[in-house]
mmCIF file of C-alpha atoms in Angstrom:
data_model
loop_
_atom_site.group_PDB
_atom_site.id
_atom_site.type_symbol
_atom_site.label_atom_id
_atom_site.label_comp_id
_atom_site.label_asym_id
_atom_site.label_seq_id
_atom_site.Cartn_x
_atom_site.Cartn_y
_atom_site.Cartn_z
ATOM 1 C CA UNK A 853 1.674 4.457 -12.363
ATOM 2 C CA UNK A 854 1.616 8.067 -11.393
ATOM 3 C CA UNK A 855 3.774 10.169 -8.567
ATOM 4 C CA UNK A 856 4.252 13.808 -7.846
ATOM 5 C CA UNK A 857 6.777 15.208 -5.707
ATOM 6 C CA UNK A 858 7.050 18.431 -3.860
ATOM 7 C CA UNK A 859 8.827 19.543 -0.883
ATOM 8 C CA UNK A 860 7.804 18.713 2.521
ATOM 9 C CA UNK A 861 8.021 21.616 4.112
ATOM 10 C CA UNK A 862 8.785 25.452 3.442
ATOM 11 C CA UNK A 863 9.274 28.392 5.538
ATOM 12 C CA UNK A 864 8.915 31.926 4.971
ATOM 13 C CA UNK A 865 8.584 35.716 6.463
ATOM 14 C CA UNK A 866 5.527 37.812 6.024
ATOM 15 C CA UNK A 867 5.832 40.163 2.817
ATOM 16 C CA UNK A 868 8.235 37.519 1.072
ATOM 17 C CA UNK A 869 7.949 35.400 -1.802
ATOM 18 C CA UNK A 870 7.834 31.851 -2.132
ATOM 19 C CA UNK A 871 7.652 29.203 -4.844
ATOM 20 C CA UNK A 872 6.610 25.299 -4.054
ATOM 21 C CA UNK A 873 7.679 23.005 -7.013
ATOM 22 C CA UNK A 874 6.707 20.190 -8.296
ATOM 23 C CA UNK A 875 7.406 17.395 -10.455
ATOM 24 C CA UNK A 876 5.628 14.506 -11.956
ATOM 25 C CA UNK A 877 5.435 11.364 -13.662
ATOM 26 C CA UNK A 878 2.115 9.340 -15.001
ATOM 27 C CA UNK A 879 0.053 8.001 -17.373
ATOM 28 C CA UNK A 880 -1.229 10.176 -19.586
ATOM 29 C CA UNK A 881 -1.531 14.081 -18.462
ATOM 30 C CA UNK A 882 -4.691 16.385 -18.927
ATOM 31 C CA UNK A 883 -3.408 19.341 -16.703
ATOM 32 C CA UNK A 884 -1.554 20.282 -12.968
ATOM 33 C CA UNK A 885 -3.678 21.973 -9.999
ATOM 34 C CA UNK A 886 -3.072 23.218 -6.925
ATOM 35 C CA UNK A 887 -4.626 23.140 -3.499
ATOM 36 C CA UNK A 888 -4.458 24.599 -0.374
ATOM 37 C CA UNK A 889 -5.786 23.478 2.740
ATOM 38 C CA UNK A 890 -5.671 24.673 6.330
ATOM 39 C CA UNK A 891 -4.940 22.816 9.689
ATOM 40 C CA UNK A 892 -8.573 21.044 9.924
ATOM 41 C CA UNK A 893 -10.103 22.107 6.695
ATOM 42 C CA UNK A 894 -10.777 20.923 3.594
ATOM 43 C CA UNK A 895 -8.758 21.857 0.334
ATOM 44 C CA UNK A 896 -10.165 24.295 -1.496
ATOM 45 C CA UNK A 897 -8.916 24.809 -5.636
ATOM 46 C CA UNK A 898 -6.182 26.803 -6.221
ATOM 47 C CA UNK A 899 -5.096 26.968 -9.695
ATOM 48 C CA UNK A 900 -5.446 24.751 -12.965
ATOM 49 C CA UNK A 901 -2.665 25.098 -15.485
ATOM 50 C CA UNK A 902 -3.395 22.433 -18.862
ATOM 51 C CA UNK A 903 -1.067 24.179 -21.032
ATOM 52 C CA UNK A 904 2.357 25.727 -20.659
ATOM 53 C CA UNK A 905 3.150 29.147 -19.055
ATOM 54 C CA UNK A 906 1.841 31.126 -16.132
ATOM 55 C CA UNK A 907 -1.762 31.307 -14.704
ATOM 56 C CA UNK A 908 -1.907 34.333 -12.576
ATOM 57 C CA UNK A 909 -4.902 34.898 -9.722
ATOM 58 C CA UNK A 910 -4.047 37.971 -7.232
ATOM 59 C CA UNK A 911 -1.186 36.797 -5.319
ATOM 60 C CA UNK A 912 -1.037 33.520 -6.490
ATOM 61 C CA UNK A 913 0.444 32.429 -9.192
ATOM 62 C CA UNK A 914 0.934 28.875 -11.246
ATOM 63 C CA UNK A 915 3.361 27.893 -14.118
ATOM 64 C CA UNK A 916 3.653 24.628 -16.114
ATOM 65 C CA UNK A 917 6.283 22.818 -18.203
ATOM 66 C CA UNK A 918 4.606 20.020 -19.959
ATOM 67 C CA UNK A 919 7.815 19.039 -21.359
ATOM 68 C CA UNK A 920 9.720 19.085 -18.071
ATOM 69 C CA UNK A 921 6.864 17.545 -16.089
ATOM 70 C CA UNK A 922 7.123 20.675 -13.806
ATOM 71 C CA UNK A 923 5.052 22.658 -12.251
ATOM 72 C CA UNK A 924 5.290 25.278 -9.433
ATOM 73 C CA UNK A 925 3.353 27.565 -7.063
ATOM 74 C CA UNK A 926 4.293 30.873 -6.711
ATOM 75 C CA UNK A 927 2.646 32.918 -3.591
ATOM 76 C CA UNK A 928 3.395 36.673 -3.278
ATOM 77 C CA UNK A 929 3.540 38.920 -0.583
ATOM 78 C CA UNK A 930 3.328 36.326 1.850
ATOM 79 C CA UNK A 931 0.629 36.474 4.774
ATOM 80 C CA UNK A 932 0.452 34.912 7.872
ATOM 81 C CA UNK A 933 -3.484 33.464 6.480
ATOM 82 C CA UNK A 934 -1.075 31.575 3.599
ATOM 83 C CA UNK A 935 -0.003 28.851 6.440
ATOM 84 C CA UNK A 936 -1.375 26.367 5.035
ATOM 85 C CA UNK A 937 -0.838 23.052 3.144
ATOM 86 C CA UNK A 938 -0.122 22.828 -0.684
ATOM 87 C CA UNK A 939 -1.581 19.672 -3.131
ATOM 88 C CA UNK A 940 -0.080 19.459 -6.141
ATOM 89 C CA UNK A 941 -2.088 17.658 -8.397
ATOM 90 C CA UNK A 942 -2.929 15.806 -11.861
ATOM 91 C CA UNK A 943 -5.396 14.542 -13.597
ATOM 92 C CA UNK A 944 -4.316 10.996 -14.447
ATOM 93 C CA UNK A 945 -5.518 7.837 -15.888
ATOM 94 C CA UNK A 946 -6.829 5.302 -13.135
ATOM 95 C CA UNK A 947 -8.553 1.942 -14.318
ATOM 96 C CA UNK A 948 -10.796 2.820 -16.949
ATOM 97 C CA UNK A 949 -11.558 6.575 -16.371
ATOM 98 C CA UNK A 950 -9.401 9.934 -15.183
ATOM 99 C CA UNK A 951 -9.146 10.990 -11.522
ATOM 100 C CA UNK A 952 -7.071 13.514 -9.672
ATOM 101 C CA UNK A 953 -3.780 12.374 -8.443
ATOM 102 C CA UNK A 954 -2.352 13.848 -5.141
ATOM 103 C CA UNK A 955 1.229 14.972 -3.978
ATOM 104 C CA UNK A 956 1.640 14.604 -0.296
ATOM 105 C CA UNK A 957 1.749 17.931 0.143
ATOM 106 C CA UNK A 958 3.666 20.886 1.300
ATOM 107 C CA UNK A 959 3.258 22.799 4.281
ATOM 108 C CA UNK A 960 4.133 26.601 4.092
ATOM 109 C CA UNK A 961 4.853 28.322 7.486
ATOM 110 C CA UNK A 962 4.835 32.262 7.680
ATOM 111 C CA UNK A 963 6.004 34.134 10.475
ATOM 112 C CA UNK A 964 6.114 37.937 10.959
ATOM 113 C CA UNK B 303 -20.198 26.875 -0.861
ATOM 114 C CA UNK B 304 -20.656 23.418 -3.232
ATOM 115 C CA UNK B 305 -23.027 21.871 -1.827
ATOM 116 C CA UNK B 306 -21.759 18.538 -0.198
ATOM 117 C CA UNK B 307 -22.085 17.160 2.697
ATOM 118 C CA UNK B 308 -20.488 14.187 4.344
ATOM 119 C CA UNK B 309 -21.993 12.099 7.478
ATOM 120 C CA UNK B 310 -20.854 11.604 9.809
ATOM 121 C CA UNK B 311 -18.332 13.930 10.563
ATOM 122 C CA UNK B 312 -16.894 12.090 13.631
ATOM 123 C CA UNK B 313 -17.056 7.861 13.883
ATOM 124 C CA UNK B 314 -15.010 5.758 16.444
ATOM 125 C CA UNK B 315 -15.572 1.406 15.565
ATOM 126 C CA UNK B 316 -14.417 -1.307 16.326
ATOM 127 C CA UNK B 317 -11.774 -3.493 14.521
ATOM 128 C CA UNK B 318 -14.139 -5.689 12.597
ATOM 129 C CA UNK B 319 -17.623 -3.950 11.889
ATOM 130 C CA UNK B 320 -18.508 -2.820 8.867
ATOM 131 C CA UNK B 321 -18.588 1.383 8.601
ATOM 132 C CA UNK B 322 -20.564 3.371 5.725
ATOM 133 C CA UNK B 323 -19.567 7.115 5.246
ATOM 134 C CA UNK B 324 -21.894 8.679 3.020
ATOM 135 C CA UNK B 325 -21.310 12.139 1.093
ATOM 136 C CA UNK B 326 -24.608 13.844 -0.501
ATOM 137 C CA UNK B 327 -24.254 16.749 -3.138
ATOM 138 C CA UNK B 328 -26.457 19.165 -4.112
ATOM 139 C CA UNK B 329 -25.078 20.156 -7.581
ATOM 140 C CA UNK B 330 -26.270 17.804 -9.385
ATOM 141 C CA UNK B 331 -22.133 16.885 -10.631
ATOM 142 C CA UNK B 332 -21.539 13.643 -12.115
ATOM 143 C CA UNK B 333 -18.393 13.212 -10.588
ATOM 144 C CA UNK B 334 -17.749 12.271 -7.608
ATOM 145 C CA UNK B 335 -15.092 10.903 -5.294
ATOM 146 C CA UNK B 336 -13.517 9.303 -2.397
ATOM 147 C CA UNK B 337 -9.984 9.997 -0.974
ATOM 148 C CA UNK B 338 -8.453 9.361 2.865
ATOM 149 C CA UNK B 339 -5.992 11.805 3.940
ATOM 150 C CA UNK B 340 -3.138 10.286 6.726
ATOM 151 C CA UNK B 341 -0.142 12.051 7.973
ATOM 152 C CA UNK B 342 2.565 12.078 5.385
ATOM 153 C CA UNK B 343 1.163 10.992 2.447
ATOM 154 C CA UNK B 344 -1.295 13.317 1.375
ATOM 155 C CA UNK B 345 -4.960 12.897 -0.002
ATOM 156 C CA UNK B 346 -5.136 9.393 -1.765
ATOM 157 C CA UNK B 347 -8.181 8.202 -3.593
ATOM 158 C CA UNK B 348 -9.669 5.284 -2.719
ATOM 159 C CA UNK B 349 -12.780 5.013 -5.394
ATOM 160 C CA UNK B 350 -14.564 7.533 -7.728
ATOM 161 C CA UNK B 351 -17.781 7.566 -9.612
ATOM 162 C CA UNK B 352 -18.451 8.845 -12.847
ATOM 163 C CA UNK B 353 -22.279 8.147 -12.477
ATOM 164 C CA UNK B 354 -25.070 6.581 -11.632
ATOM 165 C CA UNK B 355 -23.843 3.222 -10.806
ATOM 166 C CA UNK B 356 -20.420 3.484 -12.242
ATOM 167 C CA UNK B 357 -17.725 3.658 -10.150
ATOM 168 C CA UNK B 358 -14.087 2.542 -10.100
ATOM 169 C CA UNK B 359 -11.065 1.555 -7.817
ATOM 170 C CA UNK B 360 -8.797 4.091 -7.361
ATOM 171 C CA UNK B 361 -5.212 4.102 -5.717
ATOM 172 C CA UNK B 362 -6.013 2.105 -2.282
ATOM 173 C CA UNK B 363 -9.374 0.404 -2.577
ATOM 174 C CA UNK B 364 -8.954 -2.293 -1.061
ATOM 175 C CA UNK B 365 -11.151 -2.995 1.649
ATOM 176 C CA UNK B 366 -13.546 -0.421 0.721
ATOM 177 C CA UNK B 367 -16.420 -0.636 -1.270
ATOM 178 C CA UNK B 368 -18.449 2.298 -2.926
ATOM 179 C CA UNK B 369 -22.001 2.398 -4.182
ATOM 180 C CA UNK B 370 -24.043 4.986 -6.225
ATOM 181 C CA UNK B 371 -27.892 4.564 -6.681
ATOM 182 C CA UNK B 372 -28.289 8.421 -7.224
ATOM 183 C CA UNK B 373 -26.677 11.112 -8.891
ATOM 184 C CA UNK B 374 -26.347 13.111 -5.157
ATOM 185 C CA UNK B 375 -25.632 10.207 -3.362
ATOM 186 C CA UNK B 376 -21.487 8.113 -2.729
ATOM 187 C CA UNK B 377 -21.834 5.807 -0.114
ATOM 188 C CA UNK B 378 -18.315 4.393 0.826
ATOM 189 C CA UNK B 379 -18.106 1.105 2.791
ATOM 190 C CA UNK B 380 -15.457 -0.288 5.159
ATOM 191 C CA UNK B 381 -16.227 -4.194 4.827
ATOM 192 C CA UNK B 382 -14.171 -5.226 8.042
ATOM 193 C CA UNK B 383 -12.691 -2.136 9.670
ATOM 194 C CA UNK B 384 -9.076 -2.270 10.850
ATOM 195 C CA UNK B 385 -6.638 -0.356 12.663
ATOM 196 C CA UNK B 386 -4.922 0.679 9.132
ATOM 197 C CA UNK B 387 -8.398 2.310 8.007
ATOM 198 C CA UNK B 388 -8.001 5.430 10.782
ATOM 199 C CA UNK B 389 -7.945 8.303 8.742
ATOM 200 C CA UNK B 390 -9.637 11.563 7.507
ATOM 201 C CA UNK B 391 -12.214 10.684 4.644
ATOM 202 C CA UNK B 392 -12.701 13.666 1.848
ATOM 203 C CA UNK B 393 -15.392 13.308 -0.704
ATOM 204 C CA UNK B 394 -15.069 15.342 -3.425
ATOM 205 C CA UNK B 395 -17.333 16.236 -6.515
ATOM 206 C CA UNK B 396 -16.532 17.486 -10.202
ATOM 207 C CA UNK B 397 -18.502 19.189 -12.540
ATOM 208 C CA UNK B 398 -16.660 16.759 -15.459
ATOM 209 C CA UNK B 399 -13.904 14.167 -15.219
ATOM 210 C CA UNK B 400 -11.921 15.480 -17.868
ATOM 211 C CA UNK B 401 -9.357 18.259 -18.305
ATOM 212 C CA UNK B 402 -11.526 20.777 -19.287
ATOM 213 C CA UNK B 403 -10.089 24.300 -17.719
ATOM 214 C CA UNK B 404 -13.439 25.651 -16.079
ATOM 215 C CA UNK B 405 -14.270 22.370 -15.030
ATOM 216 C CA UNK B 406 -11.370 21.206 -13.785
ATOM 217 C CA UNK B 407 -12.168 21.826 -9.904
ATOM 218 C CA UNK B 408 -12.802 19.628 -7.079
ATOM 219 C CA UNK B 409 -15.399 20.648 -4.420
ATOM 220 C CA UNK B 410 -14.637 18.979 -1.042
ATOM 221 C CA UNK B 411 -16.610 18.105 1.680
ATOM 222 C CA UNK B 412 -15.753 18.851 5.166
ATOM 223 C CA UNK B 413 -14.215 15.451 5.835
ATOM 224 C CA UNK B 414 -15.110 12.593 8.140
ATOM 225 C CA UNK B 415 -12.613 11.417 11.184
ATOM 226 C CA UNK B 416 -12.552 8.004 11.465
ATOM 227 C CA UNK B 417 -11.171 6.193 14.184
ATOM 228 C CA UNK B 418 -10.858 2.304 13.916
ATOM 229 C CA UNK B 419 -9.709 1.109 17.678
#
């Protein structure tokens, strides 16, 4: 089977920097994404990391450890528009094909 | 925008009846995708498709169905709603199923609330 874990829940001030990790375990492993989605919204794509390092786009920024089954988020300069919820997720192997794979999510608060 | 739609957006049934959420895409992507979204546990899939007519369970199918006669069309079916199946319903579409960088992305639809009473 396959699980990801990430916190539940992280706070942070406007201007600040904040990094949602995550860690996982499946079946075969083809790359980690992220996701954000706003209170009634649908998640949008993020990032895609399939090999090790750091991805950067803008303010956002994603880094993978394939041998640490790691992963983490990193959003700078915080805005109040980044309250939101964060997906980690993998491609894994379900029945007889590959599908993405879920965390439960964090949710980022940012207050001024 | 990826073009998807989902229909309808808003549903309230009865314990019992059968419910069919449908998602159309206008892409033209041979992937596509079903997951419910509850209240502490994230976005879970429930089937996916990876085309015409192939499809496969995904981490809680049962009691749903899924059916795909064309490439834009992912009918999902609720066989006997029940209580359990209230939830927000995200399809999803892929350009490929594999890890493939550029084509990793998921395009969501704008969800469907479901209310099973």
């Amino acid at each position: 089977g396959q699980s990801l874990e990430q916190p539940s829940e992280v706070t942070a001030v406007e201007g600040a920097i904040v990094q949602i990790n995550c860690t996982y375990q499946t079946s075969g492993f083809y790359g980690l994404s992220w996701y954000q989605q706003h209170d009634g919204g649908a998640p949008t794509f993020l990032s895609y990391n399939a090999l090790d390092g750091l991805e950067e786009t803008g303010r956002f920024s994603s880094f993978l450890s394939r041998s640490d089954s790691y992963g983490y988020l990193l959003l700078q300069e915080l805005q109040m528009k980044d309250s939101a919820s964060y997906f980690c997720a993998v491609r894994a192997v379900v029945q007889a094909g590959t599908a993405l794979i879920f965390g439960k999510g964090t949710t980022l608060s940012v207050s001024s | 925008d990826a073009g998807i739609t989902q229909s309808p957006r808003h549903k309230v049934t009865e314990t019992g009846t059968p419910v069919t959420l449908r998602c159309h895409q206008t892409e033209n992507h041979r992937y596509m995708y079903w997951y419910r979204q509850d209240p502490g546990h994230g976005l879970r899939l429930i089937h996916y498709s990876y085309g015409v007519k192939d499809t496969d369970k995904g981490e809680v199918s049962d009691g749903y169905s899924v059916s795909r006669s064309k490439t834009e069309d992912f009918l999902l079916t609720l066989e006997s709603a029940t209580s359990s199946q209230t939830s927000v319903y995200f399809c999803a579409i892929s350009e490929t199923g594999q890890g493939a960088a550029t084509n990793e992305k998921l395009f969501f639809g704008s969800g469907t609330q479901l209310s099973v009473l």
